[in-house]
Coordinates of C-alpha atoms in Angstrom, one line a residue:
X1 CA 223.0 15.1 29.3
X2 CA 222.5 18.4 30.7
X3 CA 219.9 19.3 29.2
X4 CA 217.8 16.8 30.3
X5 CA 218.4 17.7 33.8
X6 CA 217.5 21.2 32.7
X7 CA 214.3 20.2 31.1
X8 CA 213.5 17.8 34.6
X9 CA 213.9 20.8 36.5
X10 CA 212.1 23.0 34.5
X11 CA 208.8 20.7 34.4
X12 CA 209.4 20.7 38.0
X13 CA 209.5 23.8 38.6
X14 CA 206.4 25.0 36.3
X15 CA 204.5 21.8 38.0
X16 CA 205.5 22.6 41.7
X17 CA 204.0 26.4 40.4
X18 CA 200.8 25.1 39.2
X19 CA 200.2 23.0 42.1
X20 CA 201.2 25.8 44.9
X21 CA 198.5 27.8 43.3
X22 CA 196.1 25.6 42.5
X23 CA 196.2 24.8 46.1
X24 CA 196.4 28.3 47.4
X25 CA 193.3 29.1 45.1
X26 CA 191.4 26.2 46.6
X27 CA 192.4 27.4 50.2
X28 CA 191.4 31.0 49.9
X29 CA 188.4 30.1 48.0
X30 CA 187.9 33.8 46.9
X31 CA 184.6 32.8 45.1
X32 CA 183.0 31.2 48.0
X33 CA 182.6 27.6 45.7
X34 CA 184.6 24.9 48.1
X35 CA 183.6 25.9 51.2
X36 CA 186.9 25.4 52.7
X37 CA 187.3 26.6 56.1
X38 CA 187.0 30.2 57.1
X39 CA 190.2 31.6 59.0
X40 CA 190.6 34.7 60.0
X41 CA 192.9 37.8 58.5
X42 CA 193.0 34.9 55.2
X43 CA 190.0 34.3 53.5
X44 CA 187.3 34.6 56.1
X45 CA 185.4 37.9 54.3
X46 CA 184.9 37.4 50.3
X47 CA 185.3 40.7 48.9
X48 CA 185.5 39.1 45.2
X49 CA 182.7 36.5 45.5
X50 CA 180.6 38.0 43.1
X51 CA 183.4 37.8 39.9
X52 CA 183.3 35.4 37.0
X53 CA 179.9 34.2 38.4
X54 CA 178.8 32.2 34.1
X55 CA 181.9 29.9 35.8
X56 CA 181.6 29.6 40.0
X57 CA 177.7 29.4 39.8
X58 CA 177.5 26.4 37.9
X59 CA 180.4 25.0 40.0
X60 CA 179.5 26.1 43.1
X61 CA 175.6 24.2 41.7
X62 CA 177.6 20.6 40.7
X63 CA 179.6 20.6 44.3
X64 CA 176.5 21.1 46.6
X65 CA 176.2 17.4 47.6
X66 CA 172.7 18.5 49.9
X67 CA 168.9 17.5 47.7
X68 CA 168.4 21.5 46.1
X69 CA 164.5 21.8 46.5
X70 CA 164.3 25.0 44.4
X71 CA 166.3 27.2 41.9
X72 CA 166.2 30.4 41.0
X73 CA 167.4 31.7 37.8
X74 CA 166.8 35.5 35.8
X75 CA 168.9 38.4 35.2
X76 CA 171.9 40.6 37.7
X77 CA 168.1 41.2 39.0
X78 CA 167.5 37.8 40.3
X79 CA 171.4 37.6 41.5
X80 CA 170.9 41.2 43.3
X81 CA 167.5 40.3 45.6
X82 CA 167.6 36.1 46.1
X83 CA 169.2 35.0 49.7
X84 CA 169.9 31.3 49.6
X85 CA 170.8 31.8 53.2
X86 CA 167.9 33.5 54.2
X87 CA 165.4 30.7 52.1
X88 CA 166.6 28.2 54.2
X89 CA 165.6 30.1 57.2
X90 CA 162.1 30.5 56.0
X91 CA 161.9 26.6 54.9
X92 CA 163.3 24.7 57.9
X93 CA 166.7 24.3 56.5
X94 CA 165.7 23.6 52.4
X95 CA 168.6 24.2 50.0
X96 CA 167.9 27.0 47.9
X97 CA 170.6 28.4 44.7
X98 CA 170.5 31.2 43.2
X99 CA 171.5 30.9 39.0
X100 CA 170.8 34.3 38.6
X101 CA 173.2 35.8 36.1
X102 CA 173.9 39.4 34.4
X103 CA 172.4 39.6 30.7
X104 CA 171.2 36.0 31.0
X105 CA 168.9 35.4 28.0
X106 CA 165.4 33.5 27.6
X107 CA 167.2 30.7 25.3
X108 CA 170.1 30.8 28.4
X109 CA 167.8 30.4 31.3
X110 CA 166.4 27.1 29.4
X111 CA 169.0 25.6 28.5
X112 CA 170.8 26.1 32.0
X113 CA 166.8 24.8 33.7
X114 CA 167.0 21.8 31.6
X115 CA 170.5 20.9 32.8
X116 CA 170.3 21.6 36.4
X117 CA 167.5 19.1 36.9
X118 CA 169.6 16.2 35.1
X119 CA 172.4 17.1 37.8
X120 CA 170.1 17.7 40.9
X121 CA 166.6 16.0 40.0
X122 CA 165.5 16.2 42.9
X123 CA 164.3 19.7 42.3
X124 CA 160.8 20.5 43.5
X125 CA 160.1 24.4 41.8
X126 CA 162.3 26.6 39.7
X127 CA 161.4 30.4 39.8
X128 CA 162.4 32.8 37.1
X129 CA 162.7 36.3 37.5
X130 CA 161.7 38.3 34.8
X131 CA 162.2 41.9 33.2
X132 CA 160.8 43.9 30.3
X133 CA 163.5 45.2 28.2
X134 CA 164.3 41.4 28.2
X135 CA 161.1 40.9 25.8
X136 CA 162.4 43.9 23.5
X137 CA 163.3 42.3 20.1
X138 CA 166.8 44.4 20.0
X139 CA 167.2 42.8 23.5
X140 CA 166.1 39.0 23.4
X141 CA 168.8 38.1 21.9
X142 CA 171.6 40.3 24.0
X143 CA 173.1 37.6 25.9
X144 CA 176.5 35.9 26.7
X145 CA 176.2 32.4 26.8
X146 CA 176.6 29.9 30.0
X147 CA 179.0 27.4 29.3
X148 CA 177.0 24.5 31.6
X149 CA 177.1 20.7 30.5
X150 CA 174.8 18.0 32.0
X151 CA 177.6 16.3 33.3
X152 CA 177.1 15.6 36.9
X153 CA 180.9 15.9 37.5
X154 CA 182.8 18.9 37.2
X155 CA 184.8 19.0 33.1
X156 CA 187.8 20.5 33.0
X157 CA 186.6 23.3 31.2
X158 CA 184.6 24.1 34.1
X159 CA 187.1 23.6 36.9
X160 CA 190.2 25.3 35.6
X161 CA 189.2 28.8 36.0
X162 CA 188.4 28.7 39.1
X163 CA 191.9 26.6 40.2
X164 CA 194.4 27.9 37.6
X165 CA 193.8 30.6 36.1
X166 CA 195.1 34.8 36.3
X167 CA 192.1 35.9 37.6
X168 CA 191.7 33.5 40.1
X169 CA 195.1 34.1 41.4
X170 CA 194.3 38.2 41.3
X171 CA 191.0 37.2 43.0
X172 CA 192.9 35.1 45.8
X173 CA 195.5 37.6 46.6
X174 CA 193.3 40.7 46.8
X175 CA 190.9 38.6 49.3
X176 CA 193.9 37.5 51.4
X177 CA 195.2 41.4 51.4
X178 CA 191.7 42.5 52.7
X179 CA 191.5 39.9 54.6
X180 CA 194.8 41.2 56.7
X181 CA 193.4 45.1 56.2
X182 CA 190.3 44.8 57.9
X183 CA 191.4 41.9 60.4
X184 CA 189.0 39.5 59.1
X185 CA 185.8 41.9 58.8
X186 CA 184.1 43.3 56.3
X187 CA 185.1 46.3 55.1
X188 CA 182.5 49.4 55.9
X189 CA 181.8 52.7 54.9
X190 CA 179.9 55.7 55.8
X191 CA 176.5 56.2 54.3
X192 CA 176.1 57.5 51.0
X193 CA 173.7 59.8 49.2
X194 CA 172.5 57.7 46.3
X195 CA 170.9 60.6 44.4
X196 CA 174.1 60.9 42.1
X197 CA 174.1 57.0 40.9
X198 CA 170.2 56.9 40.8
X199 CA 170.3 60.1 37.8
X200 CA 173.4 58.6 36.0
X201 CA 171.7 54.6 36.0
X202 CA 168.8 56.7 34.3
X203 CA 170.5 57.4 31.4
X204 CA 172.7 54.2 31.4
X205 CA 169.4 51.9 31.2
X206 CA 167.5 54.6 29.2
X207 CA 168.7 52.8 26.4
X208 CA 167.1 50.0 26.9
X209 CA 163.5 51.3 26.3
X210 CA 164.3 53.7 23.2
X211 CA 162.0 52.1 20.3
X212 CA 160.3 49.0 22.3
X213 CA 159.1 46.7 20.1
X214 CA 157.7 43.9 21.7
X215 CA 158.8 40.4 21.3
X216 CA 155.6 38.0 21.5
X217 CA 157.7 34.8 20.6
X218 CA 160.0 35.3 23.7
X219 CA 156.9 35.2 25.8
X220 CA 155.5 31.7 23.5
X221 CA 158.9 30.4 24.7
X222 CA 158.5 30.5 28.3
X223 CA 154.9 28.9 28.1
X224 CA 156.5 26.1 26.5
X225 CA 159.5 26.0 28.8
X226 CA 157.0 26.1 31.5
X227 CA 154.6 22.8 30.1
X228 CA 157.3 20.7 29.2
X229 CA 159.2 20.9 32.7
X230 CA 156.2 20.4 34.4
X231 CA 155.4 17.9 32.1
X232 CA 158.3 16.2 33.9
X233 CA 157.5 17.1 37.5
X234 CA 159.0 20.1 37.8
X235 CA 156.9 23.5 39.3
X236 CA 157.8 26.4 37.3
X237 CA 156.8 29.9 38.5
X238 CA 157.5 33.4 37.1
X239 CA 157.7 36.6 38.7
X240 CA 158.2 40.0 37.6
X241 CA 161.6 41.7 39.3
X242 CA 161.2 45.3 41.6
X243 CA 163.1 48.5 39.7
X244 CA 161.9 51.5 41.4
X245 CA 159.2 53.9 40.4
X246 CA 161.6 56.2 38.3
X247 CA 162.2 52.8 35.5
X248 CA 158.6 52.6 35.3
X249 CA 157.7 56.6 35.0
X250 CA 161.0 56.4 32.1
X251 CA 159.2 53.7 30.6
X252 CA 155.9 56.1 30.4
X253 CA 157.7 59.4 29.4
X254 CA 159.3 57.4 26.5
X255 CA 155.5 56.6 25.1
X256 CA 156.1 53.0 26.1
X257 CA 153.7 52.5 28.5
X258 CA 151.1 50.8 26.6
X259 CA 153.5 48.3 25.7
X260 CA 154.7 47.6 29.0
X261 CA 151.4 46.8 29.8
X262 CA 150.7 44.7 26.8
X263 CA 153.8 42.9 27.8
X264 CA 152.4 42.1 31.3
X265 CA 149.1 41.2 29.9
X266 CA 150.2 38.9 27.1
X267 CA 152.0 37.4 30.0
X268 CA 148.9 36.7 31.8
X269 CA 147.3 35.1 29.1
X270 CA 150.0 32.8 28.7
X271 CA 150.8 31.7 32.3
X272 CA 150.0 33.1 36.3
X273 CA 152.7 35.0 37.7
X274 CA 153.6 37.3 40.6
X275 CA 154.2 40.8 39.9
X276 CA 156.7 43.2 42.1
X277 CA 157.2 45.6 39.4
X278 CA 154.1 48.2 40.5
X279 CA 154.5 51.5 42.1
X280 CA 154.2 50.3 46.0
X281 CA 155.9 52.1 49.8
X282 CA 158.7 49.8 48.5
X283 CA 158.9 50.4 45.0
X284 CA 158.5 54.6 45.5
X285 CA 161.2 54.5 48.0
X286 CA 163.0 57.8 48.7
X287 CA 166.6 58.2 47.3
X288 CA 169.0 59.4 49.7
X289 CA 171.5 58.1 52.3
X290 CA 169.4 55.9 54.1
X291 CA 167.9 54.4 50.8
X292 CA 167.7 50.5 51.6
X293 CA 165.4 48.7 49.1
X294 CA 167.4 49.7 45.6
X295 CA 170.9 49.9 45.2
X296 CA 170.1 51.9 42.0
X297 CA 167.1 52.3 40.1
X298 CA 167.3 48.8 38.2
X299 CA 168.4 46.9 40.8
X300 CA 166.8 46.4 44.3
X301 CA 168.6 44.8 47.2
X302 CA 168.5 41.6 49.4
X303 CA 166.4 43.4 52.0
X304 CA 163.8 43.5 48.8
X305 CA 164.9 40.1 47.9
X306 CA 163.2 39.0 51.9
X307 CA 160.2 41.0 51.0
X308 CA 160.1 38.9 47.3
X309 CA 161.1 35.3 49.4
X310 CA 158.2 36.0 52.4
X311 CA 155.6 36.9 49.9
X312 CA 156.4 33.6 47.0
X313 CA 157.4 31.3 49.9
X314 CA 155.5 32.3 52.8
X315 CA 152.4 34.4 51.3
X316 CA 152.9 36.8 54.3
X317 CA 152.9 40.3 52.3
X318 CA 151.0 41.5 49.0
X319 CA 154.1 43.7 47.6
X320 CA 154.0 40.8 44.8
X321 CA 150.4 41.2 43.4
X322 CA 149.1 37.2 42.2
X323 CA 148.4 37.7 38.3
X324 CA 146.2 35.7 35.8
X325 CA 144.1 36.5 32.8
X326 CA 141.0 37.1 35.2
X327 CA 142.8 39.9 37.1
X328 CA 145.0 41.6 35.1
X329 CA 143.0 43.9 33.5
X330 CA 142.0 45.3 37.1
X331 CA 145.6 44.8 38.4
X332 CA 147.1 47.4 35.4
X333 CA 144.2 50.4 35.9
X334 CA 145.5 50.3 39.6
X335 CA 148.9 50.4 38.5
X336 CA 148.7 53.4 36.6
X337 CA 147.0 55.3 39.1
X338 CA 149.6 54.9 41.2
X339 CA 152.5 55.5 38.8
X340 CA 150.8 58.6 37.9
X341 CA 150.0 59.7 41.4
X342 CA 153.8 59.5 42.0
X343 CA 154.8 61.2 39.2
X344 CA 152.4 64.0 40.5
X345 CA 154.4 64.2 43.7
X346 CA 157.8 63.5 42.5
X347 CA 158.5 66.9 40.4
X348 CA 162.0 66.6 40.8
X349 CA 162.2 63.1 39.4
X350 CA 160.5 63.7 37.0
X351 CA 162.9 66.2 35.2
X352 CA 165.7 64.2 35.5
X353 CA 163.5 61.8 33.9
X354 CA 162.4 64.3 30.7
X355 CA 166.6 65.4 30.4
X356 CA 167.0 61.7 29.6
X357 CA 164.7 61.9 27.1
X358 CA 165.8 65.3 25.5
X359 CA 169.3 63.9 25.3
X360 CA 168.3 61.2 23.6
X361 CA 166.7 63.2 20.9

């Protein structure tokens, strides 16, 4: 008969376990998904919000009980600029989320747009962010897939890692232990010369360009994805993400220029869309300490992401140039000029620039 005793406390035990952390998970909330109240020197800063975001996006997206009136959904891009907080300012209080994802795919982006509106249809416009090297045939298909059903209630498959699992528990405890280090705040630091992350990103997403082949079908794919949901009542609207004017003058000191521009012209022909990714005041932004736009060359920040919000939602800037088939033709010759004419008077870039290249040879 002992044994039995043994095996009732040991189920217990393990069950008493999984409950205390599945509770102490839901309580610190270390993604930011439950919205459980904020208390200070516990789990009132978030320092790990932005983990294991293919799993507490989607959640976060089937908890929100508020009508969403707009999505947005594109690459770490997308993720990097979008303020949900600061759309609702502009909007009079309109529920905003932002889907975007790292290395989220064409095929990923419909499948997850198709979903979210059986789950919220309520939604008035989706926005997708796009990027070049995403319309590269040895990219298109470089993706990690979103494990999103159309279930309108949270599976198991879905909640668990968030509740249950090592990581979460890791996540929780670090975000308690900052929570007690910096009494509640978030943690600062002193500025810092970005210089040395802006050369080595220029090599890291170098790759990305070498031998750019463009993919037409991927652009066939989102003019179709574009009819059909609006077929249903749903605005679609495509934009082209900031990098900064060192991605762009990589992309012309490869040879590749011609087909970046094909790429945005192609895209013009298929569908209107608004275009950040031009050499602007924002886009030519100097690199240093005080850099505030760009938090490296391929990704700008969420004071860009304002600038991108006020000019699709608000139409109060033209940093996002308005693009159709009648326009774009004028649109690129500008464009050039003034990647050229910052090339011209960015010497020092530029050699950091032709390195990339020569190592890559």
């Amino acid at each position: 008969m002992k044994y039995k005793f043994y095996n009732k406390k040991l189920f217990t035990t393990f069950f008493s376990l999984l409950l205390f952390f599945a509770v102490f998970n839901i309580s610190v909330d270390p993604y930011d998904i439950f919205k459980t109240p904020l208390i200070n020197k516990f789990n009132k800063i978030k320092p790990e919000a932005g983990r294991n975001q293919r799993i507490t996006k989607i959640i976060s997206f089937k908890l929100e009980k508020r009508p969403v009136d707009t999505v947005f959904l594109g690459s770490s891009r997308v993720n990097s600029t979008i303020s949900e907080d600061y759309y609702g300012k502009i909007t009079g209080g309109k529920i905003a989320k932002n889907l975007g994802m790292n290395a989220l795919s064409h095929d990923e982006t419909v499948k997850m747009a198709k979903n979210l509106v059986k789950i919220h249809p309520e939604i008035k416009t989706i926005y997708v962010g796009l990027d070049f090297f995403r319309f590269l045939e040895k990219n298109k298909d470089n993706k990690r897939a979103v494990s999103f059903s159309n279930n309108k209630n949270l599976t198991i498959s879905e909640f668990n890692p968030v509740v249950l699992s090592f990581n979460t528990i890791i996540s929780s405890v670090i975000t308690v232990i900052k929570n007690i280090k910096y009494n509640g705040n978030a943690e600062t630091s002193q500025p810092v010369d970005l210089t040395p992350l802006f050369i080595s990103k220029l090599g890291y997403y170098g790759g990305n360009y070498f031998n750019a082949v463009l993919s037409e079908n991927e652009i066939l794919k989102l003019k179709e994805f574009k009819c059909d949901m609006e077929k249903n009542g749903y605005k679609v609207k495509f934009y082209i993400n900031p990098t900064h004017a060192m991605d762009m003058s990589l992309i012309n000191k490869l040879g590749f220029l011609p087909v970046f521009e094909r790429w945005k012209t192609l895209l013009a022909e298929n569908f209107d869309y608004v275009d950040f990714d031009w050499v602007n005041s924002l886009t030519s932004e100097k690199v240093d300490a005080n850099t505030k736009y760009f938090a490296e060359m391929s990704h700008a920040t969420s004071a860009f992401g304002t600038v991108i919000l006020d000019c699709l939602i608000l139409h109060k800037n033209n940093y996002g140039v308005y693009t159709d088939k009648n326009n774009i033709k004028k649109n690129l010759s500008e464009q050039r000029k003034a990647l050229f004419h910052w090339e011209a008077e960015n010497p020092m870039w530029e050699a950091e620039i032709r390195k990339v290249i020569d190592n890559a040879v």
